PDB file of C-alpha atoms and ligand atoms in Angstrom:
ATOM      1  CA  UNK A   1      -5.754-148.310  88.151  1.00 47.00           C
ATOM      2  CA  UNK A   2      -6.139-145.939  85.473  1.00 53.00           C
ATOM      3  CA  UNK A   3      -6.512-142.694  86.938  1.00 60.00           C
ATOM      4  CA  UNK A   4      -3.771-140.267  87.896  1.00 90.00           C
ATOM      5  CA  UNK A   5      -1.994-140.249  91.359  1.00 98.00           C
ATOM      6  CA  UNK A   6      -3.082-137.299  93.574  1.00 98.00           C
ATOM      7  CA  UNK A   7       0.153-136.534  95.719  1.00 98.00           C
ATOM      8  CA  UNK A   8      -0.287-136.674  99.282  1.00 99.00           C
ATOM      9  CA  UNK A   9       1.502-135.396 102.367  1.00 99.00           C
ATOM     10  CA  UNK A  10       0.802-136.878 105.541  1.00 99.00           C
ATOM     11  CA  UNK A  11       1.605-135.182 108.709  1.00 98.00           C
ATOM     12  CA  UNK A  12       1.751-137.596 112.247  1.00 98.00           C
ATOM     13  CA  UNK A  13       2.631-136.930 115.922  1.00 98.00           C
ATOM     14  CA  UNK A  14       3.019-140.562 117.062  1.00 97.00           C
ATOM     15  CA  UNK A  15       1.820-144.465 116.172  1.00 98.00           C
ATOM     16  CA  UNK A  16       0.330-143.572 112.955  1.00 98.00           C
ATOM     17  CA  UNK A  17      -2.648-146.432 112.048  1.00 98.00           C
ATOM     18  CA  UNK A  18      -4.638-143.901 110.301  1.00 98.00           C
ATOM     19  CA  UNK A  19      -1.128-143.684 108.098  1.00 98.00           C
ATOM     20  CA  UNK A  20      -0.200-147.422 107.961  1.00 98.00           C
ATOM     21  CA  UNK A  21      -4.168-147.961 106.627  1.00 98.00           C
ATOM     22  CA  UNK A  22      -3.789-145.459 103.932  1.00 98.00           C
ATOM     23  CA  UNK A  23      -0.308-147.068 102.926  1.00 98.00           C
ATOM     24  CA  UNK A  24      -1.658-150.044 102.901  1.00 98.00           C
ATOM     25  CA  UNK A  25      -4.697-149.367 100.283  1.00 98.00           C
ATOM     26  CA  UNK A  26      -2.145-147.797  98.330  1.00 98.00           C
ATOM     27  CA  UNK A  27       0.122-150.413  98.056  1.00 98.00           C
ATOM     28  CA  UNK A  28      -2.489-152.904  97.112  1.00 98.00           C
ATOM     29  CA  UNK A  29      -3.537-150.681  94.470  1.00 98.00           C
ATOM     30  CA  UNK A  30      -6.993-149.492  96.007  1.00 98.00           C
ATOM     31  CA  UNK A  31      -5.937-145.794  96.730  1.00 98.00           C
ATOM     32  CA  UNK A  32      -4.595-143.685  93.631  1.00 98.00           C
ATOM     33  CA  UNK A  33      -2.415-141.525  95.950  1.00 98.00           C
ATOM     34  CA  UNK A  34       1.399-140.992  95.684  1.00 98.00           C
ATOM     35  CA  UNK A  35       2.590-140.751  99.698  1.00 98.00           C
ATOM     36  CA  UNK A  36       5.643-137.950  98.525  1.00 98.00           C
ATOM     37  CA  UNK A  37       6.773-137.546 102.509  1.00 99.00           C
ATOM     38  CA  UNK A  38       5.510-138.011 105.695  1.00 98.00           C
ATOM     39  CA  UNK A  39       5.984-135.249 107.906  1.00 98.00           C
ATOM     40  CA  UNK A  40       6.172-135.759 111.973  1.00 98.00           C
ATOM     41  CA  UNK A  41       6.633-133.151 115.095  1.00 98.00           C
ATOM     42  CA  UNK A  42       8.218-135.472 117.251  1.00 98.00           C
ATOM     43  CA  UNK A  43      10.882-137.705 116.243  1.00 97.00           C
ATOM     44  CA  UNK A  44       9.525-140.689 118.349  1.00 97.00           C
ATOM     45  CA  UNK A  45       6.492-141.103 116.300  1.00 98.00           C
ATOM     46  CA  UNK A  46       6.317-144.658 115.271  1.00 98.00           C
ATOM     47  CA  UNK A  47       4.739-144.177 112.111  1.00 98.00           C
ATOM     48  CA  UNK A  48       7.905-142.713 110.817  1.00 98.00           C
ATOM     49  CA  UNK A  49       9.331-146.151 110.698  1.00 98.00           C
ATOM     50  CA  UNK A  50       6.385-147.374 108.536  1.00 98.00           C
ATOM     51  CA  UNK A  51       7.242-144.846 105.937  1.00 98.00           C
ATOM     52  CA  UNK A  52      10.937-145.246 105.815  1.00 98.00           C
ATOM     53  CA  UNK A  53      10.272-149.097 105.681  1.00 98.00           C
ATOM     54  CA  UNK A  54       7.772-148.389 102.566  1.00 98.00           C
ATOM     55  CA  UNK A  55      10.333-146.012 101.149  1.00 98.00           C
ATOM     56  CA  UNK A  56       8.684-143.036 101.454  1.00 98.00           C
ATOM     57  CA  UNK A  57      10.495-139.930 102.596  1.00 98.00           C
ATOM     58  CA  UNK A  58      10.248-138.385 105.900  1.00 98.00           C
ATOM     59  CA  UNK A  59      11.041-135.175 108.139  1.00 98.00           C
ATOM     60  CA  UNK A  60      10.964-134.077 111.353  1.00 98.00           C
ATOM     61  CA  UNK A  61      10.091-130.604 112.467  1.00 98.00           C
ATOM     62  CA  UNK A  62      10.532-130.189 116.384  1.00 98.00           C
ATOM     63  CA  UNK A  63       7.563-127.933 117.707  1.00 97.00           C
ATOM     64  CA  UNK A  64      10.037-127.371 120.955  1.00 96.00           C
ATOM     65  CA  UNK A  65      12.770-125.852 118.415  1.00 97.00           C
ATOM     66  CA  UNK A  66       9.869-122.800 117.307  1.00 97.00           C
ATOM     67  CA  UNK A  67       8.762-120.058 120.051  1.00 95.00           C
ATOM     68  CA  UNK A  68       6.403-118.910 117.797  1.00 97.00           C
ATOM     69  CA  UNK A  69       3.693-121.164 116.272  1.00 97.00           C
ATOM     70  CA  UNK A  70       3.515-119.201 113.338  1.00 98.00           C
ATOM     71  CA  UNK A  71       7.360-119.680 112.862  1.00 98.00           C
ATOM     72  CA  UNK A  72       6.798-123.302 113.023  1.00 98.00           C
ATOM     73  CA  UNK A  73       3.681-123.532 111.017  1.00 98.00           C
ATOM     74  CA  UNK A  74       5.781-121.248 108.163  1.00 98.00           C
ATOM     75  CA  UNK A  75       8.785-124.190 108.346  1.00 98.00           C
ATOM     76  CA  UNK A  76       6.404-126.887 108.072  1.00 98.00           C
ATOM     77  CA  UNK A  77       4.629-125.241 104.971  1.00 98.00           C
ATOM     78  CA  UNK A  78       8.000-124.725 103.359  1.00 98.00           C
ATOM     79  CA  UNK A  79       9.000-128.364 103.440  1.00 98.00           C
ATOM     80  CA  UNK A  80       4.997-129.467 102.383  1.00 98.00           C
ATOM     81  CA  UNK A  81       5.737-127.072  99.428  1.00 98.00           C
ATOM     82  CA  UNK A  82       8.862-128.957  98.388  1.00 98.00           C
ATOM     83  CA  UNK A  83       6.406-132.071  97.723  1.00 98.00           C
ATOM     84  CA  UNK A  84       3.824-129.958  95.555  1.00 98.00           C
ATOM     85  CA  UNK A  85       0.921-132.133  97.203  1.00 98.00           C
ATOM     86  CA  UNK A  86      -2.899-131.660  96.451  1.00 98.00           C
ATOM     87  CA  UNK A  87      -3.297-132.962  99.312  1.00 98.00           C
ATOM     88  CA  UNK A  88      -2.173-132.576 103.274  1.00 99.00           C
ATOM     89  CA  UNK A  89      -3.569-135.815 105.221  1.00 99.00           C
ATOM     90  CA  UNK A  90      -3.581-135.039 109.331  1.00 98.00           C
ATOM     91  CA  UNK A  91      -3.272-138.329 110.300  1.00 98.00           C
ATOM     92  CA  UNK A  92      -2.749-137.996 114.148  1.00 98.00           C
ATOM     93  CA  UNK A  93      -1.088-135.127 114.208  1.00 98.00           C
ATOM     94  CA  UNK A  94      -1.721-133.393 117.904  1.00 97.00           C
ATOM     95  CA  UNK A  95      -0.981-129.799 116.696  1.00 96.00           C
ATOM     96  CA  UNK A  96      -3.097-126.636 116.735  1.00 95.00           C
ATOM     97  CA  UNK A  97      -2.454-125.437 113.136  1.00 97.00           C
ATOM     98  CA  UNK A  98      -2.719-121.305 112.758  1.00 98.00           C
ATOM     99  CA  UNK A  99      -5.259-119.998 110.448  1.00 98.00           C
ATOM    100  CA  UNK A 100      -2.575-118.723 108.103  1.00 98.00           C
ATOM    101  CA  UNK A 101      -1.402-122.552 107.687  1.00 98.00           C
ATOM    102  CA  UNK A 102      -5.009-123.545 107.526  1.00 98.00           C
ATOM    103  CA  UNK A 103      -6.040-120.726 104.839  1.00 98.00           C
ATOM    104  CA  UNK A 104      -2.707-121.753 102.869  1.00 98.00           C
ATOM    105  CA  UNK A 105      -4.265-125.090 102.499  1.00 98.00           C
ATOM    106  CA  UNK A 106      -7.722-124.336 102.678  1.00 98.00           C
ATOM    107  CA  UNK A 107      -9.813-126.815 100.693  1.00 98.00           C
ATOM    108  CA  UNK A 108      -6.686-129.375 100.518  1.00 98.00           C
ATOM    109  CA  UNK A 109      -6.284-130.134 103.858  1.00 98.00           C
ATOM    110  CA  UNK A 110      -7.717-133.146 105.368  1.00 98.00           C
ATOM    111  CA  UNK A 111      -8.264-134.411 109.333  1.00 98.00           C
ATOM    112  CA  UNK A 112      -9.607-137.485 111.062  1.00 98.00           C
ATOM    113  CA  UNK A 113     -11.359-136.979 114.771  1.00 98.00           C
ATOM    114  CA  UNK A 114     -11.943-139.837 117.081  1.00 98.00           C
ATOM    115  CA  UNK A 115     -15.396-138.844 117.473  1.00 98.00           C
ATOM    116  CA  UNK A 116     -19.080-138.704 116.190  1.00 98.00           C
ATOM    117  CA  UNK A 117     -18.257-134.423 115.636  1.00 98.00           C
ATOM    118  CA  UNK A 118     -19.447-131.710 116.443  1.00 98.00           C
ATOM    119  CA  UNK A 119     -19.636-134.248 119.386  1.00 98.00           C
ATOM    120  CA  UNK A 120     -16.494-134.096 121.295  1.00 98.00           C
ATOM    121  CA  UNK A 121     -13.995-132.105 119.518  1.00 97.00           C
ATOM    122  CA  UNK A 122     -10.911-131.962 121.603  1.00 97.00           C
ATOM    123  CA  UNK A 123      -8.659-134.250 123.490  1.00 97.00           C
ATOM    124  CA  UNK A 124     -10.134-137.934 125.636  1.00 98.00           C
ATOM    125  CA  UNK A 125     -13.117-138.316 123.879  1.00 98.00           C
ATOM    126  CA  UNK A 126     -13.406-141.849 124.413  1.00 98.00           C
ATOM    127  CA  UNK A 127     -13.276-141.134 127.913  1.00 98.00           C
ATOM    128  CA  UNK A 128     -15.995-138.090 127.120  1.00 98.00           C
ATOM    129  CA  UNK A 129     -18.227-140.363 125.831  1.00 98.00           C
ATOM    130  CA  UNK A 130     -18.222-142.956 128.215  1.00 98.00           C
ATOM    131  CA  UNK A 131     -18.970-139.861 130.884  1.00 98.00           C
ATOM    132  CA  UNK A 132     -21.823-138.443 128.786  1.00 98.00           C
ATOM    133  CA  UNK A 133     -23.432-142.274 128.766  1.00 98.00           C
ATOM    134  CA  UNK A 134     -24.075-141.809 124.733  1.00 98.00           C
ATOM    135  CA  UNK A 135     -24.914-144.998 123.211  1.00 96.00           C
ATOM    136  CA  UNK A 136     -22.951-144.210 119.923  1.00 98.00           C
ATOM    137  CA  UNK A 137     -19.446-142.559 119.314  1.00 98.00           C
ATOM    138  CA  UNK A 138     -17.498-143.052 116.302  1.00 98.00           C
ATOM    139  CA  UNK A 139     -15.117-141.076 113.911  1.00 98.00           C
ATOM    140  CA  UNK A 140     -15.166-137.930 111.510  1.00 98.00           C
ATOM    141  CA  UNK A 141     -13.384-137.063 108.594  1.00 98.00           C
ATOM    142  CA  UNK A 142     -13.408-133.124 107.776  1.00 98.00           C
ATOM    143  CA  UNK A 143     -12.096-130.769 105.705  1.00 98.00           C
ATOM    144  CA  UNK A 144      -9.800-128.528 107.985  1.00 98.00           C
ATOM    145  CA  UNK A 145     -11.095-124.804 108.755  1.00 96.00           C
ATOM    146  CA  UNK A 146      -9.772-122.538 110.965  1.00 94.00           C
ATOM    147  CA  UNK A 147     -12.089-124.279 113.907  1.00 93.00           C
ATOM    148  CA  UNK A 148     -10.622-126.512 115.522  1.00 92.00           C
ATOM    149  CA  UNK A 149     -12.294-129.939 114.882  1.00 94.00           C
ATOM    150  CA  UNK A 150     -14.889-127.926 113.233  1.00 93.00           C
ATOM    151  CA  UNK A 151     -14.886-128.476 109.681  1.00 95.00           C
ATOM    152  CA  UNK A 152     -17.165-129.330 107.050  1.00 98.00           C
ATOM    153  CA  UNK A 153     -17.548-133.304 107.779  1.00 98.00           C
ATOM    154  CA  UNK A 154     -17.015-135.543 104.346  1.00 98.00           C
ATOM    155  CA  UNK A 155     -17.482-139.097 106.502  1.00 98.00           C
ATOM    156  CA  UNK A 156     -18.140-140.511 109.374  1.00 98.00           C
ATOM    157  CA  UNK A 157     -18.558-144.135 110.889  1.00 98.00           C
ATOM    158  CA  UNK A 158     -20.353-145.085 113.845  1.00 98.00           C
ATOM    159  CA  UNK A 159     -19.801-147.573 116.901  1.00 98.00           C
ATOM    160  CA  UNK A 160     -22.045-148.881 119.728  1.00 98.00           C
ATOM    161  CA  UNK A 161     -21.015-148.101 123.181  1.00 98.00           C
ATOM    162  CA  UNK A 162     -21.306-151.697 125.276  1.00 98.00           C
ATOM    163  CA  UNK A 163     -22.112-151.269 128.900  1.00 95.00           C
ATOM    164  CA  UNK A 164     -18.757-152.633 130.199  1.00 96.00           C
ATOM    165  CA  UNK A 165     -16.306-150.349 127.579  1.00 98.00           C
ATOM    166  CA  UNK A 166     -13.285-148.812 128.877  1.00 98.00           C
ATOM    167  CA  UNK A 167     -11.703-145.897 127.042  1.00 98.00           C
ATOM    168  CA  UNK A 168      -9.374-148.482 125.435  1.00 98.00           C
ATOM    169  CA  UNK A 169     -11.814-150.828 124.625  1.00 98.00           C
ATOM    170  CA  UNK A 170     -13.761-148.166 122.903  1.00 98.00           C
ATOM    171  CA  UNK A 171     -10.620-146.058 121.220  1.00 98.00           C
ATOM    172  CA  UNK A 172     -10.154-149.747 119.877  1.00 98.00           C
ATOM    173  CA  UNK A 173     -13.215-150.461 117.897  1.00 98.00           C
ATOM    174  CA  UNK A 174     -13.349-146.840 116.728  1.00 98.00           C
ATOM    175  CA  UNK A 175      -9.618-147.125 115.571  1.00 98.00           C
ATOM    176  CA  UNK A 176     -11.417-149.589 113.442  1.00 98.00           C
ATOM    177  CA  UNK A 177     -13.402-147.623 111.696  1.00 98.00           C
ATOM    178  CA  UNK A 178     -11.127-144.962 111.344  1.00 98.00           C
ATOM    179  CA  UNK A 179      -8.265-147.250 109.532  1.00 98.00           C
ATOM    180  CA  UNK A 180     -11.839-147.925 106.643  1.00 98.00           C
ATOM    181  CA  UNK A 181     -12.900-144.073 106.459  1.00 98.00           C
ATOM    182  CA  UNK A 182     -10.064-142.383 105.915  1.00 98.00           C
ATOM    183  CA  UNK A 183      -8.902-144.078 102.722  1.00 98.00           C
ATOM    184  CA  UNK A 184     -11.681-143.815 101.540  1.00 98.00           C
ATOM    185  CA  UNK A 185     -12.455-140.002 101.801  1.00 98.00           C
ATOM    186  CA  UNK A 186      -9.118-139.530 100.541  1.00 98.00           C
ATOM    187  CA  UNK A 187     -10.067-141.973  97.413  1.00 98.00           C
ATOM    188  CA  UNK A 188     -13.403-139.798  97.081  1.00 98.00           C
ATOM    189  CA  UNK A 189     -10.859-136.580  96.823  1.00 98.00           C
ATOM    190  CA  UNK A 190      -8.861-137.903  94.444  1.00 98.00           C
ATOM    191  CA  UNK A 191     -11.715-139.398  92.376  1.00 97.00           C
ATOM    192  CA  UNK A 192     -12.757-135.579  92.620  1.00 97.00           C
ATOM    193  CA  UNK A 193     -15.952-137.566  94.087  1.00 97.00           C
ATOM    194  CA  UNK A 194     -16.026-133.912  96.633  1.00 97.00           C
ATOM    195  CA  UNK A 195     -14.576-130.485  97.289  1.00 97.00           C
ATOM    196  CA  UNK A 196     -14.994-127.695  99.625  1.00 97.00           C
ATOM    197  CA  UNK A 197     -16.844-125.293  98.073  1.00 95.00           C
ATOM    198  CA  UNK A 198     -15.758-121.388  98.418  1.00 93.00           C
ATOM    199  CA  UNK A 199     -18.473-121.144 100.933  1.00 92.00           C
ATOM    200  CA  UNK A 200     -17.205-123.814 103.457  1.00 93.00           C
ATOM    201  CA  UNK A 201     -19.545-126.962 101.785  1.00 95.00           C
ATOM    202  CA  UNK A 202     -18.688-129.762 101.008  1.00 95.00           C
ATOM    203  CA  UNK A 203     -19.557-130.486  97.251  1.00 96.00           C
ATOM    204  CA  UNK A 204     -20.649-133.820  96.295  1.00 95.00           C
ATOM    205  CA  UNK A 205     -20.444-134.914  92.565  1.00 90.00           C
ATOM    206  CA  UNK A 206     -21.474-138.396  93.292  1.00 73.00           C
ATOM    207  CA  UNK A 207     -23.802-140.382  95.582  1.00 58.00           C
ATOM    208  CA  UNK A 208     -20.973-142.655  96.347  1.00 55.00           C
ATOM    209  CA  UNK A 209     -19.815-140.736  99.588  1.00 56.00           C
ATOM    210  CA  UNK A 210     -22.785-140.170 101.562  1.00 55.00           C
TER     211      UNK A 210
HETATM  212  C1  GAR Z   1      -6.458-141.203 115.909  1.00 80.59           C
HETATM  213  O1  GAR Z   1      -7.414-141.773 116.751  1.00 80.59           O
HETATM  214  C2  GAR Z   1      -6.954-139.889 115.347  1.00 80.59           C
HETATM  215  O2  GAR Z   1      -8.334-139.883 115.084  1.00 80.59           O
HETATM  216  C3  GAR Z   1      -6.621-138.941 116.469  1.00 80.59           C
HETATM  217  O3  GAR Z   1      -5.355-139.344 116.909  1.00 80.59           O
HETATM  218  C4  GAR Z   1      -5.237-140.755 116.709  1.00 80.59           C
HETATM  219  C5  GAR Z   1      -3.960-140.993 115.949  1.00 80.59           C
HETATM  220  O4  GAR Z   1      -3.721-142.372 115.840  1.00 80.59           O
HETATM  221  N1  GAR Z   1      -6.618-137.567 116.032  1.00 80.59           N
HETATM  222  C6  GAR Z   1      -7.035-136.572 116.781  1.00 80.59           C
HETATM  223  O5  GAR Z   1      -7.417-136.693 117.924  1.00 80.59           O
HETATM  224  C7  GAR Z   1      -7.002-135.206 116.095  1.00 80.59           C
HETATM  225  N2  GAR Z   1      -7.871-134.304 116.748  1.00 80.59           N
HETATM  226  P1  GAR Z   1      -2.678-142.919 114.790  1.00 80.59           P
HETATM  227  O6  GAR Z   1      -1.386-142.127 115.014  1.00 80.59           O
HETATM  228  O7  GAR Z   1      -2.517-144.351 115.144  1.00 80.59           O
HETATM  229  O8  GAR Z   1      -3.242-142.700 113.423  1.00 80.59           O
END
């Protein structure tokens, strides 16, 4: 592949799919991304081991060490920094970020949801779903603004709800779709395909990302 390497960060909390699916277009030379670190607030998370098996650096910045979430949010900027990405992937990473981290980044800084937003931003919302009897859920890539699970949406991939689906069942086949729409907003970045635009758009350059 011809065209440059965007650097990446990715930041998890715990199993880290959404990760291991963007590794894995990368190392079959479908995503022109350079992973510099993964960076993870609990020092369980399982997707650490898929970076450290891939080579990739790693770090681990304890939320429970910081009083203050600004503290924390200034100590996890200060290692990002030390990559010099152009782009900071949440991949699974269960923290409320303060709008000085998120106006740092603004524009750069990438999320996936586990729902069909502005449906169901939040925590359980397979289980939300199932309670609100939609017939579709599904999964949301956005640009990250100081909303939480608000921002301008780049992607999004849908799922049919089945009479007899369980939260698992459901998390399942949207985990799916998730692992397929995250690589490829991140290609679309790098491709400069879209930005965010100074008034909280998202910019489109080509039809290829609708
Ligand atoms: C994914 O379903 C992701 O969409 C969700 O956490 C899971 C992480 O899984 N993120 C959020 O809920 C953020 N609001 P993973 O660690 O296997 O990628």
């Amino acid at each position: 592949m011809s065209t440059k390497l965007l650097p990446i960060v990715v930041l998890i909390s715990g199993r880290g799919s959404n990760f291991f699916a963007i590794l894995e277009q990368v190392q079959a030379g479908k995503l022109p991304v350079d992973i510099r670190a993964v960076i993870s607030n609990c020092s369980q998370a399982q997707g650490l081991h898929y970076a450290q098996q891939a080579g990739i650096k790693t770090h681990i910045l304890d939320h429970r060490k910081y009083r203050q979430r600004q503290i924390f949010d200034r100590e996890l900027i200060k290692i990002i920094d030390f990559y010099t990405p152009e782009l900071v992937v949440l991949a699974g990473f269960m923290r409320i970020l303060t709008a000085e981290f998120v106006q740092y980044y603004i524009g750069r800084l990438m999320n996936i949801h586990p729902s069909l937003l502005p449906e169901f931003p939040g925590l359980n919302t397979h289980q939300r779903a199932l309670e609100a009897k939609v017939c579709e859920h599904g999964a949301t890539v956005h640009f990250v603004t100081e909303e939480v699970d608000g921002g301008p949406i780049i992607l999004q991939a849908k799922v049919p709800i089945y009479k007899h689906d369980t939260p698992e069942i459901l998390a399942d086949r949207v985990l799916e779709e998730e692992h397929k729409i995250y690589p490829q907003a991140i290609l679309a970045f790098a491709k400069k395909e879209i930005c965010l635009s100074k008034d909280g758009q998202v910019i489109r350059t080509t039809p290829s990302v609708k």
